XYZ file of C-alpha atoms in Angstrom:
686
model
C 0.000 0.000 0.000
C 1.520 3.357 -1.046
C 2.081 5.810 1.818
C 0.341 9.165 1.574
C 2.457 11.922 0.041
C 2.864 15.345 1.594
C 0.616 16.925 -1.011
C -1.996 14.188 -1.097
C -5.691 14.983 -0.849
C -7.442 14.653 2.503
C -8.330 11.100 3.372
C -11.925 10.308 2.483
C -12.323 7.991 5.473
C -13.270 10.960 7.619
C -14.728 10.516 11.084
C -15.080 7.044 12.550
C -18.167 6.118 14.497
C -17.040 5.829 18.137
C -20.063 3.727 19.031
C -19.332 0.733 16.846
C -16.793 -2.057 17.070
C -16.925 -2.722 13.313
C -13.671 -3.207 11.457
C -11.991 0.132 10.835
C -8.396 -0.803 10.164
C -7.127 -0.962 6.574
C -7.830 -4.107 4.575
C -4.551 -5.990 4.198
C -3.522 -8.970 2.075
C -3.654 -12.333 3.800
C 0.097 -12.810 3.261
C 1.581 -9.286 3.131
C 4.799 -8.688 1.235
C 7.895 -8.000 3.305
C 8.545 -4.297 3.792
C 11.638 -2.581 5.179
C 11.639 -1.258 8.699
C 10.132 2.162 9.231
C 12.755 4.903 8.849
C 14.582 5.738 12.064
C 17.090 8.254 10.634
C 16.831 11.223 8.237
C 18.903 9.240 5.733
C 16.341 6.445 5.717
C 13.546 8.972 5.168
C 15.460 10.428 2.198
C 16.102 6.924 0.825
C 12.344 6.443 0.545
C 12.039 9.625 -1.476
C 9.830 11.326 1.087
C 9.818 15.115 1.301
C 8.091 14.992 4.710
C 6.676 12.524 7.233
C 3.116 12.439 8.507
C 3.818 11.131 12.004
C 6.943 11.080 14.156
C 6.586 8.296 16.716
C 8.803 9.019 19.752
C 9.576 6.074 22.020
C 11.714 5.458 25.085
C 12.490 1.914 23.902
C 14.923 0.685 21.303
C 13.193 0.298 17.937
C 12.188 -3.327 17.467
C 9.917 -4.245 14.559
C 7.999 -6.887 16.479
C 4.294 -7.003 17.491
C 5.284 -7.244 21.161
C 6.664 -3.684 20.977
C 4.343 -0.663 20.850
C 6.277 1.290 18.234
C 6.442 -1.803 16.050
C 2.726 -2.543 16.071
C 1.429 1.067 15.949
C 3.974 2.136 13.349
C 2.998 -0.737 11.059
C -0.714 -0.045 11.578
C -0.235 3.581 10.499
C 1.925 2.507 7.565
C -0.752 0.066 6.405
C -3.306 2.887 6.584
C -1.194 4.869 4.098
C 0.749 7.231 6.350
C 4.429 8.072 6.365
C 5.858 7.247 9.792
C 9.327 7.863 11.222
C 10.531 6.308 14.481
C 12.471 8.513 16.910
C 13.880 5.970 19.337
C 15.434 6.920 22.678
C 16.295 10.510 21.701
C 18.553 12.691 23.848
C 15.962 14.627 25.828
C 18.501 17.230 26.928
C 18.263 18.927 23.546
C 15.439 19.651 21.118
C 17.556 18.830 18.064
C 16.566 15.171 17.874
C 12.899 16.160 17.576
C 13.709 18.311 14.530
C 15.723 15.776 12.539
C 12.776 14.520 10.463
C 11.389 18.016 9.847
C 7.940 19.200 10.807
C 5.504 16.260 10.868
C 2.406 16.951 8.774
C -0.031 15.449 11.271
C 1.280 14.856 14.809
C 3.938 13.639 17.215
C 3.078 10.298 18.852
C 4.770 10.077 22.257
C 5.370 6.961 24.356
C 7.696 6.311 27.277
C 7.935 2.718 26.019
C 6.481 -0.665 26.906
C 6.863 0.088 30.632
C 6.280 2.988 32.960
C 9.690 4.678 32.961
C 9.891 4.808 36.768
C 9.329 1.049 37.099
C 11.848 0.618 34.292
C 14.438 2.672 36.188
C 13.984 1.736 39.851
C 13.507 -1.349 41.984
C 10.813 -1.665 44.642
C 13.364 -0.300 47.114
C 13.896 2.751 44.876
C 17.375 1.624 43.958
C 18.547 2.351 40.407
C 18.329 -0.791 38.285
C 21.521 -2.153 36.790
C 20.069 -2.699 33.338
C 17.263 -1.702 30.995
C 15.727 -4.643 29.154
C 14.353 -2.383 26.420
C 17.662 -0.709 25.511
C 20.526 -1.946 23.308
C 22.961 -3.977 25.339
C 20.709 -3.475 28.372
C 22.286 -0.047 28.957
C 20.666 2.298 31.469
C 20.264 6.053 31.173
C 18.894 6.192 27.620
C 15.549 7.668 28.709
C 14.619 10.163 31.442
C 12.452 9.626 34.494
C 8.746 10.105 33.672
C 9.800 10.115 30.034
C 6.397 11.102 28.631
C 6.680 14.585 30.155
C 10.018 15.763 28.682
C 9.310 13.980 25.386
C 6.054 15.921 24.952
C 7.675 19.166 26.010
C 10.484 18.763 23.479
C 7.981 17.982 20.736
C 6.080 21.165 21.576
C 9.336 23.139 21.592
C 10.565 21.658 18.294
C 7.500 22.552 16.225
C 4.914 24.761 17.955
C 1.428 24.072 16.664
C 1.974 20.393 15.772
C -0.453 18.210 17.781
C 1.213 16.169 20.514
C -0.508 12.843 21.240
C 0.753 10.833 24.225
C 0.052 7.158 24.744
C 1.488 3.925 26.070
C 1.387 2.394 29.532
C 2.908 5.381 31.338
C 0.476 7.942 29.931
C -2.498 5.563 30.231
C -1.986 4.888 33.926
C -1.274 8.534 34.768
C -4.118 10.148 32.841
C -5.872 11.231 36.058
C -4.553 12.301 39.455
C -2.475 9.393 40.750
C -0.197 8.307 43.580
C 3.476 8.323 42.572
C 5.479 5.875 44.677
C 8.870 7.333 43.830
C 8.063 10.839 45.045
C 5.598 9.548 47.671
C 3.021 12.108 46.635
C -0.188 12.456 44.656
C 0.637 13.918 41.265
C -1.760 15.626 38.933
C -2.778 14.270 35.520
C 0.132 13.753 33.151
C -1.805 15.841 30.627
C -1.082 18.988 32.614
C 2.612 18.328 33.228
C 3.347 17.170 29.673
C 1.121 19.707 27.863
C -0.015 16.906 25.530
C -3.117 17.659 23.463
C -4.500 14.161 24.013
C -3.638 11.029 25.929
C -4.645 7.837 24.140
C -5.161 5.127 26.742
C -5.387 1.421 26.090
C -3.793 -0.411 23.173
C -4.459 2.348 20.660
C -4.626 0.807 17.169
C -8.080 2.199 16.369
C -7.445 5.556 18.000
C -4.132 6.252 16.283
C -5.538 5.544 12.815
C -8.647 7.602 13.523
C -6.530 10.505 14.757
C -4.342 10.431 11.642
C -7.307 10.218 9.270
C -9.261 13.002 10.925
C -6.303 15.373 11.157
C -5.504 14.691 7.513
C -9.132 15.412 6.657
C -8.703 18.902 8.102
C -10.085 18.534 11.598
C -8.325 20.137 14.554
C -6.989 18.313 17.571
C -9.892 19.713 19.624
C -12.325 18.013 17.238
C -10.865 14.676 18.353
C -12.203 15.008 21.879
C -15.338 13.028 21.013
C -13.300 9.847 20.507
C -13.358 6.852 22.794
C -10.161 5.949 24.606
C -8.802 9.488 24.929
C -8.286 11.934 27.778
C -7.709 15.667 27.470
C -7.378 18.820 29.555
C -9.847 21.646 29.025
C -9.168 25.333 29.471
C -10.436 27.106 32.580
C -13.128 28.832 30.505
C -14.346 25.628 28.790
C -17.364 23.661 29.997
C -16.889 19.877 30.512
C -19.489 17.362 29.245
C -22.703 17.548 31.251
C -23.313 13.776 31.218
C -19.932 13.013 32.838
C -19.296 11.555 36.285
C -17.357 14.139 38.307
C -14.597 12.655 40.458
C -13.140 14.238 43.603
C -10.772 16.972 42.462
C -6.988 16.754 42.398
C -6.819 19.076 45.389
C -9.266 16.865 47.295
C -7.537 13.540 46.584
C -4.165 15.062 47.416
C -5.381 16.355 50.779
C -7.777 13.554 51.811
C -6.995 9.832 51.519
C -10.662 8.927 51.890
C -11.424 10.952 48.778
C -8.488 9.345 46.967
C -10.010 5.944 47.747
C -13.433 7.153 46.585
C -11.982 8.394 43.278
C -10.184 5.075 42.752
C -13.424 3.163 43.279
C -15.313 5.286 40.734
C -12.511 5.109 38.156
C -12.364 1.309 38.225
C -16.133 0.947 38.174
C -16.101 2.815 34.852
C -13.660 0.617 32.950
C -16.141 -1.643 31.127
C -16.246 -0.039 27.654
C -19.794 -1.304 27.140
C -21.241 0.839 29.942
C -18.519 3.220 31.166
C -19.247 6.908 31.684
C -17.092 9.876 30.754
C -15.080 10.985 33.804
C -14.170 14.546 34.802
C -11.636 15.531 37.420
C -10.941 19.159 38.203
C -7.408 20.388 38.787
C -7.997 23.847 40.234
C -10.239 25.491 37.588
C -9.082 23.182 34.799
C -11.032 20.009 33.994
C -9.349 16.790 32.879
C -11.827 14.726 30.859
C -11.473 10.973 30.342
C -13.744 9.424 27.716
C -14.973 5.800 27.988
C -12.427 3.152 26.945
C -12.222 2.071 23.321
C -14.444 -0.851 22.391
C -12.790 -4.284 22.145
C -10.953 -4.865 18.889
C -12.670 -7.436 16.657
C -11.130 -10.776 15.695
C -10.828 -9.570 12.093
C -8.867 -6.526 13.216
C -6.696 -8.626 15.514
C -5.833 -10.806 12.528
C -4.980 -7.759 10.411
C -2.833 -6.160 13.106
C -0.797 -9.294 13.782
C -0.665 -10.157 10.076
C 1.320 -7.046 9.198
C 4.808 -7.549 7.697
C 6.952 -7.399 10.823
C 10.599 -8.340 10.452
C 10.528 -9.379 14.147
C 14.029 -7.913 14.591
C 15.667 -4.790 16.079
C 16.708 -1.975 13.777
C 20.192 -2.579 12.307
C 21.424 0.763 13.697
C 22.175 -1.084 16.941
C 24.923 -3.042 15.216
C 23.711 -6.409 16.396
C 23.551 -5.432 20.065
C 21.037 -7.567 21.922
C 17.840 -5.994 23.205
C 17.153 -8.168 26.297
C 13.361 -7.763 26.135
C 13.403 -8.751 22.465
C 15.429 -11.865 23.218
C 12.659 -13.000 25.568
C 9.772 -12.545 23.099
C 11.331 -12.775 19.633
C 10.072 -16.329 19.064
C 6.777 -15.944 20.925
C 3.302 -15.643 19.405
C 0.474 -13.567 20.867
C -2.892 -15.287 20.510
C -5.062 -12.961 22.642
C -5.094 -9.807 24.730
C -6.981 -8.596 27.773
C -7.559 -10.275 31.122
C -10.747 -10.729 33.176
C -8.765 -11.716 36.304
C -8.808 -8.165 37.658
C -5.836 -8.685 40.002
C -5.537 -5.496 42.036
C -1.731 -5.288 41.703
C -1.683 -5.733 37.918
C -2.039 -3.060 35.207
C -2.894 -5.426 32.340
C -6.648 -5.236 32.860
C -6.488 -1.445 33.129
C -4.489 -1.157 29.895
C -5.776 -3.993 27.696
C -9.268 -4.326 29.146
C -11.051 -7.228 30.824
C -12.861 -8.374 27.669
C -10.791 -11.031 25.927
C -9.881 -10.277 22.300
C -8.564 -13.269 20.378
C -7.017 -13.955 17.006
C -8.409 -16.612 14.705
C -6.700 -19.977 14.592
C -5.684 -19.413 10.963
C -4.053 -16.081 11.810
C -1.910 -17.679 14.524
C -0.943 -20.588 12.294
C -0.042 -18.213 9.444
C 2.389 -16.409 11.759
C 3.890 -19.728 12.830
C 4.323 -20.744 9.187
C 6.165 -17.479 8.485
C 8.434 -18.123 11.468
C 9.064 -21.672 10.284
C 10.356 -20.372 6.939
C 12.887 -18.033 8.576
C 16.366 -19.600 8.339
C 17.335 -17.890 11.617
C 14.408 -19.448 13.508
C 15.526 -22.182 15.916
C 12.337 -24.175 15.503
C 11.319 -23.546 19.115
C 8.360 -21.255 19.855
C 9.157 -19.816 23.280
C 5.540 -18.984 24.137
C 2.082 -19.172 22.646
C -0.191 -17.074 24.807
C -0.727 -13.516 25.986
C -1.416 -11.839 29.334
C -2.579 -15.311 30.344
C -2.013 -18.633 28.638
C -5.526 -20.041 28.858
C -8.160 -17.345 28.309
C -8.167 -17.767 24.536
C -11.649 -17.236 23.020
C -13.281 -16.935 26.475
C -16.112 -14.412 26.801
C -19.284 -13.861 28.744
C -21.997 -16.194 27.425
C -24.698 -13.535 27.916
C -23.826 -10.393 25.890
C -26.816 -8.520 27.314
C -25.462 -9.097 30.836
C -21.884 -8.278 29.821
C -23.118 -4.918 28.523
C -24.364 -4.000 32.019
C -21.826 -5.781 34.223
C -19.740 -3.728 36.669
C -17.886 -6.693 38.158
C -14.127 -6.076 38.285
C -13.185 -9.755 38.032
C -14.946 -12.621 36.279
C -13.120 -15.188 38.434
C -13.075 -13.674 41.934
C -14.312 -14.497 44.514
C -15.428 -17.386 42.299
C -15.645 -18.072 38.593
C -18.778 -16.386 37.219
C -21.369 -18.926 36.081
C -21.918 -16.890 32.891
C -18.256 -16.977 31.873
C -17.471 -19.257 28.951
C -14.526 -21.362 30.126
C -14.290 -23.831 27.231
C -10.636 -24.722 26.570
C -11.575 -26.576 23.380
C -10.518 -23.855 20.891
C -7.190 -23.456 22.709
C -6.516 -27.200 22.787
C -7.226 -27.387 19.050
C -4.872 -24.457 18.397
C -2.124 -26.062 20.460
C -2.449 -29.307 18.497
C -2.365 -27.524 15.141
C 0.624 -25.381 16.154
C 2.788 -28.470 16.599
C 2.128 -29.577 13.036
C 3.451 -26.409 11.362
C 6.478 -27.097 9.115
C 9.672 -25.755 10.633
C 8.239 -25.739 14.171
C 9.773 -28.416 16.379
C 8.516 -27.386 19.801
C 5.859 -25.010 21.142
C 6.177 -23.959 24.781
C 3.649 -22.204 26.979
C 5.445 -19.573 29.076
C 2.556 -17.173 29.746
C 0.973 -17.421 33.181
C -1.554 -20.225 33.602
C -4.835 -19.239 35.243
C -4.937 -22.254 37.534
C -8.608 -22.074 38.565
C -9.658 -22.163 34.910
C -7.153 -24.863 33.906
C -8.515 -27.277 36.503
C -11.884 -27.195 34.751
C -10.347 -28.859 31.677
C -8.433 -32.132 32.243
C -7.921 -32.313 28.459
C -6.110 -28.968 28.475
C -3.898 -29.983 31.398
C -2.960 -33.250 29.704
C -2.172 -31.489 26.425
C -0.126 -28.887 28.284
C 1.854 -31.387 30.360
C 2.523 -33.787 27.481
C 3.606 -31.341 24.776
C 4.124 -27.757 25.970
C 6.159 -27.824 29.191
C 9.912 -28.235 29.226
C 10.312 -29.718 32.707
C 9.131 -26.708 34.698
C 5.974 -24.609 34.546
C 5.772 -21.117 36.032
C 2.603 -20.305 37.961
C 1.644 -17.364 40.172
C -0.259 -18.256 43.352
C 1.194 -14.953 44.760
C 0.575 -15.700 48.467
C -0.878 -18.167 50.982
C -2.674 -15.805 53.377
C -6.434 -15.748 52.731
C -6.840 -12.061 53.544
C -3.963 -11.017 51.273
C -5.255 -13.195 48.442
C -8.698 -11.654 48.800
C -7.202 -8.153 48.560
C -5.307 -9.287 45.461
C -8.463 -10.816 43.946
C -6.640 -14.151 43.691
C -7.990 -17.640 44.460
C -7.538 -19.313 47.840
C -4.259 -21.152 48.491
C -6.110 -24.454 48.058
C -6.422 -23.607 44.371
C -2.653 -23.898 43.954
C -2.623 -27.194 45.831
C -5.387 -28.560 43.601
C -3.613 -27.437 40.446
C -0.303 -28.908 41.603
C -1.981 -32.280 42.156
C -3.778 -32.186 38.781
C -0.625 -31.106 36.913
C 1.346 -33.849 38.631
C -1.189 -36.464 37.503
C -1.130 -35.136 33.940
C 2.678 -35.174 33.885
C 2.864 -38.742 35.203
C 0.298 -39.834 32.619
C 2.575 -38.338 29.960
C 5.515 -40.286 31.413
C 7.305 -37.112 32.543
C 8.726 -35.761 35.768
C 7.889 -32.062 35.787
C 7.807 -29.358 38.417
C 5.963 -26.149 39.184
C 7.841 -22.906 39.790
C 5.535 -20.719 41.910
C 5.845 -16.940 42.020
C 4.999 -14.945 45.137
C 4.811 -11.265 46.066
C 6.267 -9.693 49.192
C 4.935 -6.555 50.899
C 1.596 -6.508 49.108
C -1.046 -4.510 51.034
C -2.498 -6.749 53.731
C 0.702 -8.762 54.093
C 2.370 -8.468 57.506
C 5.259 -10.427 59.018
C 2.922 -13.135 60.333
C 1.507 -13.711 56.839
C 5.001 -13.835 55.310
C 6.228 -16.291 57.962
C 3.287 -18.563 57.132
C 4.272 -18.300 53.470
C 7.882 -19.170 54.313
C 6.701 -22.231 56.268
C 4.547 -23.291 53.319
C 7.535 -23.018 50.993
C 9.737 -25.068 53.299
C 7.155 -27.795 53.910
C 6.545 -28.172 50.180
C 10.167 -28.025 49.107
C 9.910 -24.770 47.141
C 13.002 -22.588 46.950
C 12.059 -19.652 44.725
C 15.058 -18.207 42.934
C 13.123 -15.144 41.770
C 10.695 -13.265 43.984
C 8.674 -10.106 43.483
C 8.509 -7.055 45.683
C 5.228 -5.193 45.420
C 5.679 -1.964 43.447
C 2.770 0.502 43.684
C 2.221 1.269 40.009
C 0.024 4.279 39.159
C -3.716 3.595 38.755
C -3.757 0.127 40.360
C -6.243 -0.668 43.136
C -3.473 -2.156 45.277
C -1.592 1.131 44.945
C -4.590 2.925 46.435
C -4.462 0.458 49.340
C -0.751 1.113 49.803
C -1.175 4.888 49.817
C -4.392 5.199 51.817
C -4.268 2.100 54.012
C -7.856 1.414 52.921
C -9.646 -1.028 50.652
C -11.425 1.442 48.313
C -14.387 -0.916 47.819
C -15.079 -1.872 51.429
C -13.566 1.052 53.302
C -11.810 -1.391 55.654
C -8.312 -0.676 56.925
C -5.456 -2.589 55.284
C -2.029 -3.285 56.799
C 0.738 -1.737 54.705
C 4.478 -2.430 54.912
C 5.744 1.043 54.021
C 9.163 1.095 55.717
C 12.194 -0.091 53.759
C 13.273 -2.346 56.614
C 9.879 -4.053 56.794
C 9.872 -4.597 53.033
C 13.357 -6.115 53.145
C 12.305 -8.517 55.912
C 9.284 -9.706 53.927
C 11.421 -10.346 50.861
C 14.087 -12.171 52.878
C 11.469 -14.496 54.403
C 10.570 -15.792 50.935
C 14.228 -16.759 50.479
C 14.945 -17.800 54.053
C 17.218 -20.586 52.759
C 19.820 -18.166 51.352
C 22.686 -17.665 53.809
C 23.001 -13.978 52.915
C 19.435 -13.457 54.191
C 20.136 -15.012 57.599
C 20.285 -11.863 59.702
C 17.271 -10.244 58.051
C 15.187 -13.422 58.548
C 16.334 -13.635 62.173
C 15.307 -10.026 62.784
C 11.876 -10.692 61.247
C 11.296 -13.823 63.341
C 12.289 -12.093 66.571
C 10.136 -9.066 65.770
C 7.140 -11.352 65.146
C 7.763 -13.341 68.340
C 8.602 -16.551 66.431
C 11.871 -17.562 68.100
C 10.564 -21.137 67.834
C 11.472 -21.059 64.126
C 15.177 -20.512 64.883
C 17.102 -23.713 65.489
C 17.179 -27.272 64.186
C 13.516 -28.280 64.390
C 11.551 -29.532 61.381
C 9.836 -26.183 60.829
C 12.795 -23.993 61.744
C 13.630 -21.546 58.961
C 17.202 -20.753 60.053
C 19.766 -22.349 62.383
C 20.693 -20.884 65.764
C 24.149 -19.820 64.632
C 24.778 -17.769 61.481
C 26.731 -19.509 58.702
C 30.058 -18.026 57.645
C 28.588 -16.937 54.298
C 25.967 -14.832 56.122
C 28.626 -13.004 58.127
C 30.670 -12.298 54.996
C 27.585 -11.059 53.120
C 26.710 -8.662 55.957
C 30.237 -7.275 55.976
C 30.178 -6.824 52.195
C 26.858 -4.949 52.300
C 28.146 -2.652 55.036
C 31.135 -1.740 52.871
C 28.874 -0.983 49.892
C 26.698 1.345 51.960
C 29.760 3.134 53.303
C 30.801 3.927 49.726
C 27.587 5.898 49.198
C 25.171 6.098 46.276
C 23.401 2.967 47.471
C 19.804 3.845 46.702
C 19.719 6.919 44.525
C 21.475 8.088 41.368
C 22.894 11.135 43.161
C 26.347 12.356 42.243
C 29.183 12.144 44.763
C 31.113 15.464 44.843
C 33.923 13.724 46.747
C 34.682 11.861 43.538
C 34.769 15.034 41.503
C 31.268 14.557 40.093
C 29.062 17.632 39.519
C 26.503 18.037 42.277
C 22.960 16.877 41.591
C 21.409 13.831 39.955
C 23.554 11.836 37.558
C 22.414 12.262 33.966
C 20.229 15.267 34.710
C 19.940 17.966 32.084
C 22.210 20.983 32.673
C 20.546 24.055 34.065
C 19.215 26.331 31.362
C 17.560 29.735 31.561
C 15.069 28.672 28.894
C 12.069 26.523 29.710
C 10.000 24.350 27.431
C 7.634 27.184 26.516
C 8.868 28.489 23.146
C 9.751 32.159 23.250
C 9.712 32.370 27.045
C 12.859 33.375 28.944
C 11.924 31.540 32.115
C 10.036 28.485 33.333
C 8.034 30.687 35.691
C 4.552 31.511 34.466
C 3.996 35.228 34.011
C 1.483 36.885 36.318
C -1.632 38.060 34.539
């Protein structure tokens, strides 16, 4: 399909109907011809003979032309719709020059911090700077700023005043309204106001980004786009917000009153079903931030078109063959669905992708596998066939008229809804067919298994154990304490025990010895030392020694984050225990790995604090011995030396080493702000 030229006539597609889920994406051939990667340098733009680009897509990730990466999938969708797209990957935000290298975009700048919130990408749960960045070449850190959406949008505005700036991606989606920011320990206002973006597109964005491009090309203004689904925008102080909207507690209210923060969180999450959600309004002083209802679920036909685009599935060659760690994990995986109706309170997938499952057709998945099988560089091993979960493929509510009214946040908690279609038959058939594709030798399932659903299908478990597990299967029971699991919206601990027994039977029937690798979370709201000690005892009694454990990170927008900040369950109003101190969080993490000698002293401190001296010694249930091993003493001495050297938790420069004062990597002070033509960052008094 020929991209639109700079002097082409306005697109005749015009305005899309926001109230229909009908196919809107461009019609593509069943087997598209291979196309080169989208241009990522001015030289590549010139090589295509373009005199201008329509859209500059700015991303905080390395450019990987793979459907697991946002810039890959959205860039290809725009290209297929006939637009000229350039990728500006990981630009130097300290200067505006990078934003000007492709010239003035005809339509808009598309801004994304990347596949992750930049703060989670940069910092651990203990606010320590991470040692690597999985989405950067060679895993290097420092190639994107903190809260990347904000400076990226500001630079775009500075580079070409008047060009619409459209923000999207996980970071912008989860920060579109007033939100708690863990790293500054404060409630921050909508990212729209700090970034000065014209619109925030929340959710996956394929429909919205094409509609935005078509309508701007047709001559509409960015303000005309405010009627779209799946967008949020800030109104001027003199503008009147929609009268039919639900008004949330204001930014000033939620910042000053935790009860009102909890109330706002409850209303926001009750309005996430796109089939019945209301428009939301939240005032920030005199300015209203408006959040339209989420975009409707993408149809199966559109899913097939999106994932059938001509991806090379490789990083851009400008990286000189450097490995992109995140790409290495997913390069041989196949996405078969998106969305999750689990509604786990600590997870952002439901908030971003929606709780209505959207699945590809079997033929679409098999076509992708056939293309992979023809690639001479393909190993023959599919690393994963799944999505946010491995076994929700083709599952939907069996009563559409009920689904259209439902406000339930989880279809499987506190029990599996009787109206939920849980048939694993289509998935089992797809798994069988995937193994028969020429060039494919093995198909693994690495996505998380929803254990309560899997136990309803012995056929699925047998198929999984016999053909799609390579000795170990990762599962996520998350905790053992009933109260914590309830706050997480996860099944009771007995569910894991039942699944373990069923998976063991299926593995033995297949003549295999296979094991489960359970994942757990420390410091989740509701979890105290007593709950973590019970979890540690469970791990010991069942012979589990988790090598990788998770610390709860309060991501913006999540319900569990509201619990962490307010100490309240926003839906019941009940108080929730929160481990806020760094020492408490370290003790909870150490208890999950009580068997590691380097954790000895932290585990001992936790046991003594909880009054569980009985678990120190040589008894059957004892977690640690009475005397510390030599390795534990050496580890404590080593950690003390590291702390004495400084810079242990924050990327702050050390003047004693001759480093300039301030944060490492911060932009140099400049008298000019981001407002073009202004001499200062300070707003002039009217």
